[in-house]
Amino acid sequence: MKIGILTGGGDCPGLNSVIRAVVRKAIDNGNEMIGIKYGWKGLLEEITMPLTLRSVSGILPKGGTMLGTSRTNPYKKEGGSDLAKINFKKLGLDALVAIGGEDTLGVASKLWKEGLNIVGVPKTIDNDLAATDFTFGFDTAVNIVMGCIDRLHTTAESHNRVMVVEVMGRHAGWIAAHAGIAGGADYILVPELPINIDEVCASLKVRHERGKDFSIVVVAEGAQFKGEDLAIQEESKDEFGHVRLGGIGHRVGKIIEKRTGFETRVTVLGHIQRGGSPSAFDRVLGTRYGVKAYDLIEKGKFGRMASLKGNQIIDVSLEEATADVKTLDLGLYEIAKIFFH
Ligand code: F6P
């Protein structure tokens, strides 16, 4: 078979481990591999590269994606999905592995329904993809944020300050909750629950009254005050209809300082959370997903996505995986709340 592979949407650590696993397994089994560069853009514009055992050697510890990525949506371009189908044939592809989040895999699901042999692998630091317990990239991001919270602790403590940390998480508070719990945050604000600033300030005051003169507040970029709009950095939408979020940390920090009188600083972690080398967990998960993606192709199980359930790698339909966003487990938030004072 001739098998293509692409990475779409925001990059994240672990993409290269998936690419390496698919290429190694496919070539060992006598297949040919090509890389489609820059996500769906590469399929529309026929930007490809040959993938050999040699080209994937040494990529395991590297962050980002050796194939490049983009947020191109074929369904937002005139004749885009037809062109994708034409080029799939023109490139002589028997199958395609699409590695991405809800947007990239949403396109994969539609193209599969229109006849293309596609399988998916779930990626995103946000961990908000349905039908899998974890996406790869999430664990690395959580570890980066936890490390930053640890660093903010020492400076917060020295200056008796409140440190507000804004983290990624457009629709879901997974990064905020996991990193917040791991880093010992004193309050965590997530998109799933409206911000109750009275409660935040009251709990910081209680904490200070019991002798702690610094605090760490973690805010997911998609968190919102009741009745207020999302904090937005850039109004214009990408091809999947997303605006660029940013700014909620500063809104929250300003109010905390005004209401409590505690000196407050705000740190926005931004793309630092997506950079650098993947954690061991993400390298292993990415490798397992890559092997599963090849197995699905070999069995002709198209329209499916590799998924982690418990400690088993199973397959689920792309349709199910992209039907809904997986929001934060509120039971986990209840555990975080025990430490909000
Ligand atoms: O979807 C993953 C994500 O990292 C979000 O958490 C964030 O809002 C977005 O991507 C940022 O996208 P970009 O790289 O286009 O700025």
Tab-separated table of N, CA, C and O and ligand atoms in Angstrom, residues 9-12 71 101-103 123-128 167-172 175 221-222 233 238 242-246 270-271 273-274, ligand 1:
chain	number	residue	atom	x	y	z
A	9	GLY	N	-3.872	21.312	12.546
A	9	GLY	CA	-4.235	22.088	13.736
A	9	GLY	C	-2.997	22.518	14.507
A	9	GLY	O	-1.871	22.449	13.998
A	10	GLY	N	-3.208	22.935	15.760
A	10	GLY	CA	-2.076	23.378	16.588
A	10	GLY	C	-1.109	22.218	16.812
A	10	GLY	O	-1.547	21.085	16.981
A	11	ASP	N	0.176	22.489	16.783
A	11	ASP	CA	1.141	21.402	17.019
A	11	ASP	C	1.118	21.002	18.490
A	11	ASP	O	0.491	21.682	19.320
A	12	CYS	N	1.758	19.903	18.809
A	12	CYS	CA	1.956	19.572	20.216
A	12	CYS	C	3.049	18.521	20.343
A	12	CYS	O	3.320	17.795	19.385
A	71	ARG	N	-3.968	25.287	9.918
A	71	ARG	CA	-5.389	25.169	10.285
A	71	ARG	C	-6.254	25.260	9.027
A	71	ARG	O	-7.348	25.830	9.056
A	101	GLY	N	-6.842	17.244	16.185
A	101	GLY	CA	-7.886	17.405	17.189
A	101	GLY	C	-9.249	17.410	16.517
A	101	GLY	O	-9.404	16.929	15.380
A	102	GLU	N	-10.236	18.028	17.175
A	102	GLU	CA	-11.610	17.978	16.659
A	102	GLU	C	-11.754	18.558	15.247
A	102	GLU	O	-12.565	18.069	14.457
A	103	ASP	N	-10.963	19.598	14.926
A	103	ASP	CA	-11.098	20.227	13.609
A	103	ASP	C	-10.554	19.321	12.504
A	103	ASP	O	-11.255	19.008	11.537
A	123	LYS	N	-4.998	14.095	18.863
A	123	LYS	CA	-3.954	14.996	19.357
A	123	LYS	C	-4.558	16.278	19.877
A	123	LYS	O	-5.503	16.779	19.265
A	124	THR	N	-4.126	16.794	20.957
A	124	THR	CA	-4.314	18.187	21.387
A	124	THR	C	-3.858	18.319	22.832
A	124	THR	O	-4.125	17.452	23.662
A	125	ILE	N	-3.182	19.425	23.111
A	125	ILE	CA	-2.778	19.657	24.503
A	125	ILE	C	-4.012	19.875	25.370
A	125	ILE	O	-3.969	19.675	26.574
A	126	ASP	N	-5.129	20.299	24.759
A	126	ASP	CA	-6.326	20.638	25.546
A	126	ASP	C	-7.044	19.413	26.134
A	126	ASP	O	-7.859	19.564	27.037
A	127	ASN	N	-6.761	18.226	25.577
A	127	ASN	CA	-7.401	16.973	26.012
A	127	ASN	C	-8.929	17.016	25.912
A	127	ASN	O	-9.625	16.354	26.678
A	128	ASP	N	-9.438	17.792	24.956
A	128	ASP	CA	-10.895	17.968	24.905
A	128	ASP	C	-11.570	17.143	23.811
A	128	ASP	O	-12.694	17.440	23.409
A	167	VAL	N	-3.589	29.898	31.355
A	167	VAL	CA	-3.127	28.714	30.609
A	167	VAL	C	-4.064	28.432	29.435
A	167	VAL	O	-5.163	28.982	29.366
A	168	MET	N	-3.649	27.557	28.522
A	168	MET	CA	-4.500	27.234	27.374
A	168	MET	C	-5.674	26.351	27.793
A	168	MET	O	-5.670	25.773	28.880
A	169	GLY	N	-6.612	26.231	26.899
A	169	GLY	CA	-7.827	25.470	27.182
A	169	GLY	C	-8.991	26.293	26.688
A	169	GLY	O	-9.556	27.096	27.426
A	170	ARG	N	-9.278	26.104	25.396
A	170	ARG	CA	-10.283	26.932	24.751
A	170	ARG	C	-11.686	26.609	25.259
A	170	ARG	O	-12.436	27.485	25.635
A	171	HIS	N	-12.008	25.316	25.247
A	171	HIS	CA	-13.370	24.915	25.651
A	171	HIS	C	-13.375	24.125	26.939
A	171	HIS	O	-14.431	23.825	27.479
A	172	ALA	N	-12.196	23.697	27.392
A	172	ALA	CA	-12.156	22.763	28.518
A	172	ALA	C	-11.022	23.105	29.481
A	172	ALA	O	-9.965	23.580	29.067
A	175	ILE	N	-6.229	21.293	31.292
A	175	ILE	CA	-4.850	21.715	31.623
A	175	ILE	C	-4.882	22.473	32.949
A	175	ILE	O	-4.072	22.215	33.848
A	221	GLU	N	-7.777	29.957	29.531
A	221	GLU	CA	-8.055	31.073	28.597
A	221	GLU	C	-9.537	31.183	28.222
A	221	GLU	O	-10.020	32.264	27.907
A	222	GLY	N	-10.263	30.065	28.306
A	222	GLY	CA	-11.677	30.076	27.915
A	222	GLY	C	-12.624	30.314	29.085
A	222	GLY	O	-13.852	30.239	28.914
A	233	GLN	N	-8.121	37.971	21.978
A	233	GLN	CA	-6.914	38.690	21.565
A	233	GLN	C	-7.060	39.176	20.134
A	233	GLN	O	-6.537	40.202	19.759
A	238	ASP	N	-10.362	31.792	12.472
A	238	ASP	CA	-9.625	30.904	11.576
A	238	ASP	C	-10.624	30.101	10.740
A	238	ASP	O	-11.843	30.286	10.859
A	242	HIS	N	-12.660	29.635	14.862
A	242	HIS	CA	-12.166	29.987	16.194
A	242	HIS	C	-11.526	31.373	16.211
A	242	HIS	O	-10.704	31.678	15.355
A	243	VAL	N	-11.876	32.159	17.233
A	243	VAL	CA	-11.174	33.424	17.465
A	243	VAL	C	-9.948	33.109	18.314
A	243	VAL	O	-9.856	32.016	18.872
A	244	ARG	N	-8.997	34.040	18.407
A	244	ARG	CA	-7.818	33.807	19.249
A	244	ARG	C	-8.101	34.329	20.653
A	244	ARG	O	-8.375	35.512	20.845
A	245	LEU	N	-8.082	33.442	21.639
A	245	LEU	CA	-8.401	33.829	23.012
A	245	LEU	C	-7.173	34.423	23.717
A	245	LEU	O	-6.047	34.189	23.321
A	246	GLY	N	-7.446	35.141	24.794
A	246	GLY	CA	-6.354	35.704	25.595
A	246	GLY	C	-6.829	36.929	26.320
A	246	GLY	O	-7.623	37.712	25.774
A	270	GLY	N	0.860	30.987	27.297
A	270	GLY	CA	0.804	30.916	25.839
A	270	GLY	C	1.440	29.677	25.240
A	270	GLY	O	1.323	28.569	25.768
A	271	HIS	N	2.144	29.872	24.139
A	271	HIS	CA	2.636	28.738	23.351
A	271	HIS	C	3.815	27.995	23.981
A	271	HIS	O	4.204	26.936	23.478
A	273	GLN	N	3.478	26.375	26.395
A	273	GLN	CA	2.826	25.112	26.800
A	273	GLN	C	2.838	24.056	25.707
A	273	GLN	O	2.611	22.888	25.966
A	274	ARG	N	3.046	24.471	24.470
A	274	ARG	CA	3.026	23.508	23.370
A	274	ARG	C	4.430	23.168	22.870
A	274	ARG	O	4.573	22.374	21.944
B	1	F6P	O1	-6.267	23.777	20.397
B	1	F6P	C1	-5.061	23.839	21.039
B	1	F6P	C2	-4.679	25.256	21.381
B	1	F6P	O2	-3.425	25.169	21.963
B	1	F6P	C3	-5.691	26.000	22.275
B	1	F6P	O3	-5.565	25.706	23.629
B	1	F6P	C4	-5.376	27.425	21.944
B	1	F6P	O4	-6.484	28.256	22.172
B	1	F6P	C5	-5.040	27.371	20.508
B	1	F6P	O5	-4.587	26.078	20.234
B	1	F6P	C6	-4.001	28.390	20.068
B	1	F6P	O6	-3.869	28.307	18.695
B	1	F6P	P1	-2.768	29.019	17.809
B	1	F6P	O7	-1.563	28.160	17.807
B	1	F6P	O8	-3.386	29.098	16.465
B	1	F6P	O9	-2.476	30.350	18.419
